[in-house]
Every structure is written in structure tokens, then in C-alpha cells.
Amino acid sequence: MNQNQGYRPVLRNLNFLKLWFAQILSLMGLQSLLLLSVILIEDVTKSGIQTAGAIVAFSLPAVIFGPIAGVFLDRVSKKTILVVSSAARVASQAVLALLAYLGINRGIDPLLFVGLVYVTIFITSAIGQFFSPAEGATIPLLVKREELFAANSLFTLTIVAIQVVALIVYVPISVKSFGIFGAFVSLVVFYLLATLLLLFLPKDQAAHRVALDGESAVRRGWREIGEGWRFSLDHKVVLTAILQFSLVFTIVSVLGELAPGYANRVLGLATEDAVFVFAPAGIGIVLASLFVVRFGQNLPRYVLPIVGMFTIALGLLGLGLLGMHGERALNTQFQILGITLNATFLVGIAAPLLGVGIALVLIPAQTAIQEGATDVIRGRVLTVQLTLANALSIPLLIAVGGLSDVFGISEIIIALGAMVIPLTLFNWVYARRLPPQSATTPLHSQPIPLAGETTSMVEDTNERAHVGEKLNA
């Protein structure tokens, strides 16, 4: 296949389209869930502290259940996990819709109400810890290796687009049109449609793993979790990609927390206009994704993430400089180092730069992780990726709110940009020493026996050596 065909090969792949459309529907539900829950809790309790609890309930399951999910993912059919977890989210969203009805119309006790909402959000997020890595592990089974850049680029674009559509368009319109209860009911419909699409995916074969004699299920589970971490730590290309992903995930999470205050205190806008300020970052992601899918295969793998990290640093520093001289409206002019700048122009440059950097890091990193792990352990490696990213971001998310009140939002953003620069230099020196990933190495090659296994335990994986091609047949 010509590597410069862009998205056309994957868009002709019917099985990939089923997964992609299911991702769109699931993301609409996921991105709308947290904002609708915050609106619901605010309407019932009028408490900012209790709305913050929803964010914690949403984030914690990634750390708690992520490693466990990886073990299931490598033992059970990916399709089974996708269908069951999507159906489970239909049920959890139905519970949230019922709670919304009771909270708004029946005057349920506020403490009981908030507790039930927290528990339901926690359960919904926990289910997602099984769905998301299963989705990522399914992509290499549905597309050819040379199409992974295009497939991951399309999934990254979809995530950004759905975030904008859900937060800016869908949630406000659905709440105004149908009320908070009707908005939650619509999420049930999204997950139901996603489940139906996933039912029509081809059946994949789970990796067969033989239990050691006398070994308990609990000990075996912990051993397999450890295998995922050891594999990630021992394979430097995979580890580097996981760390790159975690860095960008953390930066995006922190910016999401600071965005309302940045819009209000730095730019002088209404708090709810924060999304419009950062929406230009989506333009940068689109442009960079188009570049990566066209030309990324022709560049050394370490180049794009390093350029992306440096671009992220420039974008952060540009956004941070806006607030160094007090509150600035978007149409004002001010001087930095003797240069007169327009605030609107600076935001219009810095935000897209940020988006370009995010795409240049995330797409190659996700592709490297998928290519570097064979079928028998890919699920656990993907959950290591998500677990580490959330574990690194949660403490910073907890601390950054107080730090921004003490030092200022712009100062925190500048500190983030300054932190990324030495990390970029270190990554450049380190990544150049890594062995290049061959674009012809089979994705489904026979795995090296893991701890406690013999070669006979993994011989069955030879039968799946070309499972991606079989699923497309």
C-alpha cells in the first residue's frame, strides 16, 4: 500500500468503521457524562466542593482497576470486553438518568443523592478502564501495520472533535432542550447504539495462557500484572512512548482544570467561554494529524515526538506570557521584551501550537506502543499506559488548584512550559540511542515466553500470526 494515501484505506475498512463509529458514540457519552454530572450536583447541592468530588470519582478508577483490566484483556476476546463493557455503561447511565430525575423532581436527600451519584460515576469510569484499552488493542487486529498511523490519527482527531462538540454544542443544547434528565437519557441511547455496532465486529481469538500447577488465580493475576509492567520497563521503545503519552496526558488534564480560571482571570472572559479559547488547539491537532498520516512513516520515529514536545513548550509559554502583566482582554496590546503584541494574535498562535504538539506526540507514541507489544501482552501494556498516565496526573491535578491561587494561573502554565523543555532535550538524547522500530516487523509475531511459562504455553499464538489480515478477509 502507498503510505501516502492518507485515511482512504482505513475508511474503506468496514470493520474499522464499526469500531470508529462506536468510539464516536461512546466518547459522546463519556465526554458529556462528567459535565452533566457536575451540572446536576451543582443544581441540587449548590456546592463547589461536592462538584469537585465528581472529578475525583471519575479519575480514581484508572489507577485502581487499570492493571486488573489488562489481565482480563489478554485472556478474553477483545470483542467480548467491548460489548460487555459498553452494555454495562448503558445500565450505569440509566441509573444516572434515574438519579437526575429523583434529584430534580423528587427532592431526594442531598447527601444521599451526591453519594449515589459519586458511586455511579465511579462505576461508569471503572467500566471504561476495560473498554478503552480493549478498543486500542482491537485497532491493530483490524488494520494493516502500515495503516496504523492513519488509524491512530483518526482516533486522535475524533477524541478532540468529540470533546469540542460535546462540551460546546451537545451538553448545552441537550440540557436546554430536554432538561438534565433528558440529557442523561440521551447518553443511554449513545451507549446502546455503540453496543449494537460492536456486536457486529468480527470475533477475535483471545491469547491462550496455561495456569501453573498449584498457582492460585490471585497469585497468577498479580504475576500477569507484573509481566505487563516488566515488559513495558524492559522494552525501551515502548517505555519511552508510554512516558511521552503520560506527559501529554498530564499537561492536557492540568490545562483542562486551569482553563475556566485562565479565561476569566487572565483573559477577562466569562468562565464558560474557556472552551472557545482552547478550541483553536483543535485546529492544530487536525493539521498535525493530517501531516503525520501523510509523511510520518517517512521520518525517524523519534523525530515527531521531540518536535511535538518542543512545540507544546512554546504553546504553553505563549499562553502563560499573556497573564504576566495582569488581566488582559483579548483585544488589548502589550509589550514583552520590547515587542508589541496583540493578545488575540498571541492566543491564536499559542493554542494551535499546543494542538500541533499534542498530535505530534500522541499519534507516534500510541502507534509505537501498539507495534511494540504482541497480542499476548498488548492489553496489559495498554493498561500500564493508562494507569501510569492517570497516576502521574491525579496528584498534580489535586495540587495545581491551590498552587494557582498562590502563584497565579499564568505562572503555573509558564512553569509547565519550562518543565517540558529539559524533558524534550533529555528525550532527544535518549531516543536517538533507541533501536529503530522496523515498519515490517509483524504485529502478531510469536511472543517471548513470559515469567513462569514455557515455549509450549505460547505456541498457540502462532495460529494468530496474521489475525489482523484474517479479520479483514
PDB file of N, CA and C in Angstrom, residues 34-59 110 113-115 117-118:
ATOM      1  N   LEU A  34     -19.299  13.681  32.585  1.00  0.00           N
ATOM      2  CA  LEU A  34     -18.741  14.431  33.706  1.00  0.00           C
ATOM      3  C   LEU A  34     -19.355  15.822  33.799  1.00  0.00           C
ATOM      4  N   LEU A  35     -19.488  16.506  32.664  1.00  0.00           N
ATOM      5  CA  LEU A  35     -20.060  17.852  32.692  1.00  0.00           C
ATOM      6  C   LEU A  35     -21.520  17.821  33.140  1.00  0.00           C
ATOM      7  N   LEU A  36     -22.292  16.861  32.641  1.00  0.00           N
ATOM      8  CA  LEU A  36     -23.683  16.740  33.070  1.00  0.00           C
ATOM      9  C   LEU A  36     -23.775  16.420  34.560  1.00  0.00           C
ATOM     10  N   SER A  37     -22.859  15.581  35.055  1.00  0.00           N
ATOM     11  CA  SER A  37     -22.866  15.238  36.478  1.00  0.00           C
ATOM     12  C   SER A  37     -22.545  16.455  37.338  1.00  0.00           C
ATOM     13  N   VAL A  38     -21.573  17.262  36.894  1.00  0.00           N
ATOM     14  CA  VAL A  38     -21.233  18.485  37.628  1.00  0.00           C
ATOM     15  C   VAL A  38     -22.421  19.446  37.640  1.00  0.00           C
ATOM     16  N   ILE A  39     -23.086  19.593  36.488  1.00  0.00           N
ATOM     17  CA  ILE A  39     -24.269  20.460  36.422  1.00  0.00           C
ATOM     18  C   ILE A  39     -25.362  19.938  37.348  1.00  0.00           C
ATOM     19  N   LEU A  40     -25.571  18.620  37.343  1.00  0.00           N
ATOM     20  CA  LEU A  40     -26.603  18.012  38.181  1.00  0.00           C
ATOM     21  C   LEU A  40     -26.327  18.238  39.661  1.00  0.00           C
ATOM     22  N   ILE A  41     -25.086  17.982  40.093  1.00  0.00           N
ATOM     23  CA  ILE A  41     -24.736  18.160  41.506  1.00  0.00           C
ATOM     24  C   ILE A  41     -24.840  19.623  41.903  1.00  0.00           C
ATOM     25  N   GLU A  42     -24.399  20.513  41.026  1.00  0.00           N
ATOM     26  CA  GLU A  42     -24.495  21.946  41.313  1.00  0.00           C
ATOM     27  C   GLU A  42     -25.955  22.376  41.455  1.00  0.00           C
ATOM     28  N   ASP A  43     -26.828  21.872  40.585  1.00  0.00           N
ATOM     29  CA  ASP A  43     -28.243  22.241  40.647  1.00  0.00           C
ATOM     30  C   ASP A  43     -28.897  21.770  41.939  1.00  0.00           C
ATOM     31  N   VAL A  44     -28.502  20.596  42.412  1.00  0.00           N
ATOM     32  CA  VAL A  44     -29.155  20.020  43.591  1.00  0.00           C
ATOM     33  C   VAL A  44     -28.532  20.516  44.886  1.00  0.00           C
ATOM     34  N   THR A  45     -27.182  20.660  44.927  1.00  0.00           N
ATOM     35  CA  THR A  45     -26.497  20.957  46.193  1.00  0.00           C
ATOM     36  C   THR A  45     -25.987  22.381  46.301  1.00  0.00           C
ATOM     37  N   LYS A  46     -25.753  23.052  45.157  1.00  0.00           N
ATOM     38  CA  LYS A  46     -25.156  24.399  45.147  1.00  0.00           C
ATOM     39  C   LYS A  46     -23.807  24.419  45.868  1.00  0.00           C
ATOM     40  N   SER A  47     -23.024  23.337  45.735  1.00  0.00           N
ATOM     41  CA  SER A  47     -21.749  23.213  46.448  1.00  0.00           C
ATOM     42  C   SER A  47     -20.624  22.945  45.464  1.00  0.00           C
ATOM     43  N   GLY A  48     -19.610  23.830  45.465  1.00  0.00           N
ATOM     44  CA  GLY A  48     -18.454  23.635  44.608  1.00  0.00           C
ATOM     45  C   GLY A  48     -17.595  22.463  45.040  1.00  0.00           C
ATOM     46  N   ILE A  49     -17.478  22.252  46.369  1.00  0.00           N
ATOM     47  CA  ILE A  49     -16.673  21.141  46.875  1.00  0.00           C
ATOM     48  C   ILE A  49     -17.255  19.810  46.420  1.00  0.00           C
ATOM     49  N   GLN A  50     -18.575  19.691  46.464  1.00  0.00           N
ATOM     50  CA  GLN A  50     -19.201  18.430  46.080  1.00  0.00           C
ATOM     51  C   GLN A  50     -19.118  18.189  44.577  1.00  0.00           C
ATOM     52  N   THR A  51     -19.098  19.251  43.782  1.00  0.00           N
ATOM     53  CA  THR A  51     -18.894  19.057  42.344  1.00  0.00           C
ATOM     54  C   THR A  51     -17.466  18.597  42.059  1.00  0.00           C
ATOM     55  N   ALA A  52     -16.498  19.080  42.853  1.00  0.00           N
ATOM     56  CA  ALA A  52     -15.109  18.630  42.681  1.00  0.00           C
ATOM     57  C   ALA A  52     -14.987  17.140  42.970  1.00  0.00           C
ATOM     58  N   GLY A  53     -15.816  16.629  43.898  1.00  0.00           N
ATOM     59  CA  GLY A  53     -15.788  15.205  44.208  1.00  0.00           C
ATOM     60  C   GLY A  53     -16.126  14.343  43.010  1.00  0.00           C
ATOM     61  N   ALA A  54     -16.944  14.870  42.091  1.00  0.00           N
ATOM     62  CA  ALA A  54     -17.285  14.108  40.887  1.00  0.00           C
ATOM     63  C   ALA A  54     -16.047  13.861  40.033  1.00  0.00           C
ATOM     64  N   ILE A  55     -15.137  14.842  39.982  1.00  0.00           N
ATOM     65  CA  ILE A  55     -13.911  14.694  39.194  1.00  0.00           C
ATOM     66  C   ILE A  55     -13.022  13.609  39.790  1.00  0.00           C
ATOM     67  N   VAL A  56     -12.934  13.579  41.124  1.00  0.00           N
ATOM     68  CA  VAL A  56     -12.140  12.542  41.791  1.00  0.00           C
ATOM     69  C   VAL A  56     -12.751  11.168  41.543  1.00  0.00           C
ATOM     70  N   ALA A  57     -14.077  11.061  41.673  1.00  0.00           N
ATOM     71  CA  ALA A  57     -14.758   9.786  41.441  1.00  0.00           C
ATOM     72  C   ALA A  57     -14.553   9.307  40.011  1.00  0.00           C
ATOM     73  N   PHE A  58     -14.410  10.234  39.090  1.00  0.00           N
ATOM     74  CA  PHE A  58     -14.219   9.904  37.682  1.00  0.00           C
ATOM     75  C   PHE A  58     -12.783   9.459  37.402  1.00  0.00           C
ATOM     76  N   SER A  59     -11.811   9.971  38.152  1.00  0.00           N
ATOM     77  CA  SER A  59     -10.393   9.736  37.857  1.00  0.00           C
ATOM     78  C   SER A  59      -9.805   8.526  38.575  1.00  0.00           C
ATOM     79  N   PRO A 110     -29.976  15.470  49.866  1.00  0.00           N
ATOM     80  CA  PRO A 110     -28.777  15.863  49.102  1.00  0.00           C
ATOM     81  C   PRO A 110     -27.564  14.978  49.356  1.00  0.00           C
ATOM     82  N   PHE A 113     -28.122  11.682  47.735  1.00  0.00           N
ATOM     83  CA  PHE A 113     -28.085  11.899  46.290  1.00  0.00           C
ATOM     84  C   PHE A 113     -26.653  11.990  45.781  1.00  0.00           C
ATOM     85  N   VAL A 114     -25.847  12.838  46.424  1.00  0.00           N
ATOM     86  CA  VAL A 114     -24.463  13.019  45.985  1.00  0.00           C
ATOM     87  C   VAL A 114     -23.685  11.717  46.108  1.00  0.00           C
ATOM     88  N   GLY A 115     -23.895  10.992  47.207  1.00  0.00           N
ATOM     89  CA  GLY A 115     -23.208   9.720  47.386  1.00  0.00           C
ATOM     90  C   GLY A 115     -23.536   8.727  46.285  1.00  0.00           C
ATOM     91  N   VAL A 117     -24.620   9.449  43.260  1.00  0.00           N
ATOM     92  CA  VAL A 117     -24.045   9.943  42.001  1.00  0.00           C
ATOM     93  C   VAL A 117     -22.554   9.628  41.944  1.00  0.00           C
ATOM     94  N   TYR A 118     -21.835   9.857  43.052  1.00  0.00           N
ATOM     95  CA  TYR A 118     -20.407   9.534  43.093  1.00  0.00           C
ATOM     96  C   TYR A 118     -20.172   8.058  42.778  1.00  0.00           C
TER      97      TYR A 118
END
